[in-house]
């Protein structure tokens, strides 16, 4: 009888402990990632699929939308667009390289505090790629235009809302680094 009770208990626990694999997605930003991932195809769904590594397929169609939306899209989605572009950055082809550089630079110059906050959170491979691309653009722009790095610093500072002196200094150092950065 004890053996039968033991067997019933084991069967009960094994049936109640079935492993239902469930993925949990963030909704801390007010977005329901799970619902977006279940929904129709969109650039937002594409971002989440890449970030969560559900589907790591790159798309020229979505890449071109992402570079536009990084600067003109919804503020709540900008960090996702930027993060997704950092993933694309490593794999971007020569045809799309200039689009990426312009988009990243515009994002940086108009949202410097946000840009620096997100760069800190990236892995080194992606943040270095972003730095290399913004550096290419800045160096080329400085050569071709009658503008100086000081002018760029002034514009970035203008858009750096509620930046402390320390944040402003980090911003200036990042621009100095980008203007002198040499890729191998």
Short mmCIF file of C-alpha atoms in Angstrom, two decimals:
data_model
loop_
_atom_site.label_atom_id
_atom_site.label_comp_id
_atom_site.label_asym_id
_atom_site.label_seq_id
_atom_site.Cartn_x
_atom_site.Cartn_y
_atom_site.Cartn_z
CA UNK A 1 0.00 0.00 0.00
CA UNK A 2 2.84 2.40 0.84
CA UNK A 3 4.35 1.69 -2.55
CA UNK A 4 1.03 2.52 -4.25
CA UNK A 5 0.74 5.80 -2.33
CA UNK A 6 4.35 6.62 -3.20
CA UNK A 7 3.64 5.88 -6.86
CA UNK A 8 0.53 8.10 -6.85
CA UNK A 9 2.48 10.96 -5.26
CA UNK A 10 5.23 10.65 -7.87
CA UNK A 11 2.71 10.58 -10.71
CA UNK A 12 0.91 13.60 -9.24
CA UNK A 13 4.13 15.62 -8.93
CA UNK A 14 5.40 14.64 -12.33
CA UNK A 15 2.12 15.58 -13.98
CA UNK A 16 1.93 18.91 -12.15
CA UNK A 17 5.57 19.71 -12.89
CA UNK A 18 5.29 19.52 -16.64
CA UNK A 19 7.78 21.91 -18.11
CA UNK A 20 5.87 24.47 -20.05
CA UNK A 21 8.53 26.64 -21.64
CA UNK A 22 7.24 30.16 -21.62
CA UNK A 23 9.22 33.16 -22.73
CA UNK A 24 8.79 36.33 -20.76
CA UNK A 25 9.09 39.61 -22.59
CA UNK A 26 9.51 43.04 -21.12
CA UNK A 27 6.67 45.47 -20.78
CA UNK A 28 8.53 47.83 -18.48
CA UNK A 29 8.45 50.53 -21.17
CA UNK A 30 4.68 50.26 -21.58
CA UNK A 31 4.98 48.15 -24.72
CA UNK A 32 3.64 44.60 -24.71
CA UNK A 33 6.49 42.81 -26.43
CA UNK A 34 4.67 39.47 -26.40
CA UNK A 35 1.67 40.92 -28.23
CA UNK A 36 3.89 42.72 -30.74
CA UNK A 37 5.74 39.49 -31.44
CA UNK A 38 2.43 37.66 -31.99
CA UNK A 39 1.11 40.46 -34.20
CA UNK A 40 1.50 41.27 -37.88
CA UNK A 41 4.89 41.88 -39.46
CA UNK A 42 6.24 45.34 -38.76
CA UNK A 43 9.54 47.06 -38.20
CA UNK A 44 8.84 46.96 -34.45
CA UNK A 45 8.29 43.20 -34.55
CA UNK A 46 11.48 42.85 -36.60
CA UNK A 47 13.40 44.83 -33.94
CA UNK A 48 12.15 42.64 -31.11
CA UNK A 49 12.86 39.44 -33.04
CA UNK A 50 16.47 40.53 -33.56
CA UNK A 51 16.97 41.80 -30.02
CA UNK A 52 15.50 38.62 -28.48
CA UNK A 53 17.37 36.52 -31.08
CA UNK A 54 14.14 34.87 -32.21
CA UNK A 55 14.97 35.53 -35.84
CA UNK A 56 18.36 36.97 -36.73
CA UNK A 57 17.64 37.47 -40.42
CA UNK A 58 18.66 40.87 -41.75
CA UNK A 59 16.32 42.67 -44.12
CA UNK A 60 17.23 45.51 -46.49
CA UNK A 61 13.59 46.60 -46.40
CA UNK A 62 13.55 46.91 -42.61
CA UNK A 63 17.07 48.35 -42.49
CA UNK A 64 15.99 51.31 -44.61
CA UNK A 65 12.92 51.84 -42.43
CA UNK A 66 15.07 51.62 -39.28
CA UNK A 67 17.54 54.31 -40.39
CA UNK A 68 14.59 56.63 -41.06
CA UNK A 69 12.69 55.78 -37.89
CA UNK A 70 15.74 56.20 -35.65
CA UNK A 71 15.41 59.95 -36.07
CA UNK A 72 11.79 60.39 -37.08
CA UNK A 73 10.04 57.56 -35.28
CA UNK A 74 8.36 57.29 -31.92
CA UNK A 75 10.49 58.26 -28.93
CA UNK A 76 9.57 55.10 -27.04
CA UNK A 77 10.87 52.97 -29.94
CA UNK A 78 14.13 54.88 -30.54
CA UNK A 79 16.16 52.72 -28.13
CA UNK A 80 14.92 49.61 -29.94
CA UNK A 81 15.68 51.05 -33.36
CA UNK A 82 19.15 52.06 -32.17
CA UNK A 83 19.82 48.67 -30.58
CA UNK A 84 18.65 46.90 -33.75
CA UNK A 85 20.87 49.11 -35.91
CA UNK A 86 23.81 48.24 -33.67
CA UNK A 87 23.11 44.59 -34.50
CA UNK A 88 22.89 45.43 -38.20
CA UNK A 89 26.04 47.54 -37.93
CA UNK A 90 28.36 44.56 -37.81
CA UNK A 91 26.78 43.10 -40.96
CA UNK A 92 25.94 46.19 -43.00
CA UNK A 93 27.02 46.09 -46.61
CA UNK A 94 28.85 48.91 -48.39
CA UNK A 95 25.66 50.01 -50.12
CA UNK A 96 23.96 50.72 -46.78
CA UNK A 97 26.99 51.92 -44.84
CA UNK A 98 26.46 55.61 -45.63
CA UNK A 99 22.77 55.40 -44.64
CA UNK A 100 23.80 53.91 -41.30
CA UNK A 101 26.50 56.53 -40.68
CA UNK A 102 24.17 59.46 -41.40
CA UNK A 103 21.38 58.02 -39.28
CA UNK A 104 23.64 57.30 -36.30
CA UNK A 105 25.24 60.74 -36.49
CA UNK A 106 21.87 62.50 -36.63
CA UNK A 107 20.62 60.44 -33.70
CA UNK A 108 23.75 61.28 -31.72
CA UNK A 109 23.75 65.01 -32.46
CA UNK A 110 20.01 65.46 -31.71
CA UNK A 111 19.76 63.01 -28.79
CA UNK A 112 23.25 62.93 -27.28
CA UNK A 113 22.26 62.02 -23.74
CA UNK A 114 20.01 59.19 -24.90
CA UNK A 115 22.67 57.99 -27.35
CA UNK A 116 25.36 57.81 -24.67
CA UNK A 117 23.01 56.02 -22.25
CA UNK A 118 22.32 53.31 -24.82
CA UNK A 119 25.93 52.99 -25.97
CA UNK A 120 26.92 52.17 -22.36
CA UNK A 121 24.51 49.21 -22.36
CA UNK A 122 25.73 47.66 -25.63
CA UNK A 123 28.22 44.88 -25.95
CA UNK A 124 31.68 45.98 -27.10
CA UNK A 125 31.35 44.55 -30.59
CA UNK A 126 28.23 46.60 -31.34
CA UNK A 127 29.34 49.79 -29.58
CA UNK A 128 32.70 49.68 -31.38
CA UNK A 129 30.94 49.26 -34.69
CA UNK A 130 28.70 52.24 -33.91
CA UNK A 131 31.76 54.28 -32.90
CA UNK A 132 33.56 53.34 -36.11
CA UNK A 133 30.58 54.37 -38.24
CA UNK A 134 29.97 57.67 -36.47
CA UNK A 135 33.70 58.33 -36.62
CA UNK A 136 33.79 57.73 -40.39
CA UNK A 137 30.94 60.17 -40.84
CA UNK A 138 32.36 62.85 -38.54
CA UNK A 139 35.82 62.71 -40.10
CA UNK A 140 34.39 62.87 -43.61
CA UNK A 141 32.04 65.71 -42.65
CA UNK A 142 34.86 67.72 -41.05
CA UNK A 143 36.96 67.34 -44.22
CA UNK A 144 34.20 68.34 -46.62
CA UNK A 145 32.53 71.13 -44.65
CA UNK A 146 33.53 74.42 -43.16
CA UNK A 147 32.77 73.13 -39.71
CA UNK A 148 34.96 72.27 -36.76
CA UNK A 149 34.67 69.71 -34.00
CA UNK A 150 33.97 72.62 -31.64
CA UNK A 151 30.90 73.51 -33.71
CA UNK A 152 29.71 69.90 -33.47
CA UNK A 153 30.23 69.99 -29.72
CA UNK A 154 28.17 73.17 -29.47
CA UNK A 155 25.29 71.66 -31.46
CA UNK A 156 25.37 68.44 -29.42
CA UNK A 157 25.45 70.46 -26.19
CA UNK A 158 22.46 72.48 -27.39
CA UNK A 159 20.45 69.27 -27.78
CA UNK A 160 21.72 67.70 -24.56
CA UNK A 161 18.70 68.40 -22.38
CA UNK A 162 19.33 68.50 -18.63
CA UNK A 163 22.94 67.43 -19.06
CA UNK A 164 25.18 67.86 -16.08
CA UNK A 165 28.70 69.22 -16.47
CA UNK A 166 30.00 65.66 -16.19
CA UNK A 167 27.67 64.44 -18.94
CA UNK A 168 28.69 67.35 -21.14
CA UNK A 169 32.35 66.47 -20.61
CA UNK A 170 31.66 62.84 -21.57
CA UNK A 171 29.84 64.08 -24.66
CA UNK A 172 32.82 66.23 -25.66
CA UNK A 173 35.25 63.36 -25.03
CA UNK A 174 33.16 61.05 -27.18
CA UNK A 175 33.17 63.57 -30.04
CA UNK A 176 36.93 64.01 -29.68
CA UNK A 177 37.38 60.25 -29.76
CA UNK A 178 35.14 59.90 -32.81
CA UNK A 179 36.95 62.68 -34.66
CA UNK A 180 40.32 60.97 -34.14
CA UNK A 181 39.32 57.31 -34.18
CA UNK A 182 41.27 55.24 -36.69
CA UNK A 183 39.89 51.90 -37.79
CA UNK A 184 42.37 49.21 -38.60
#
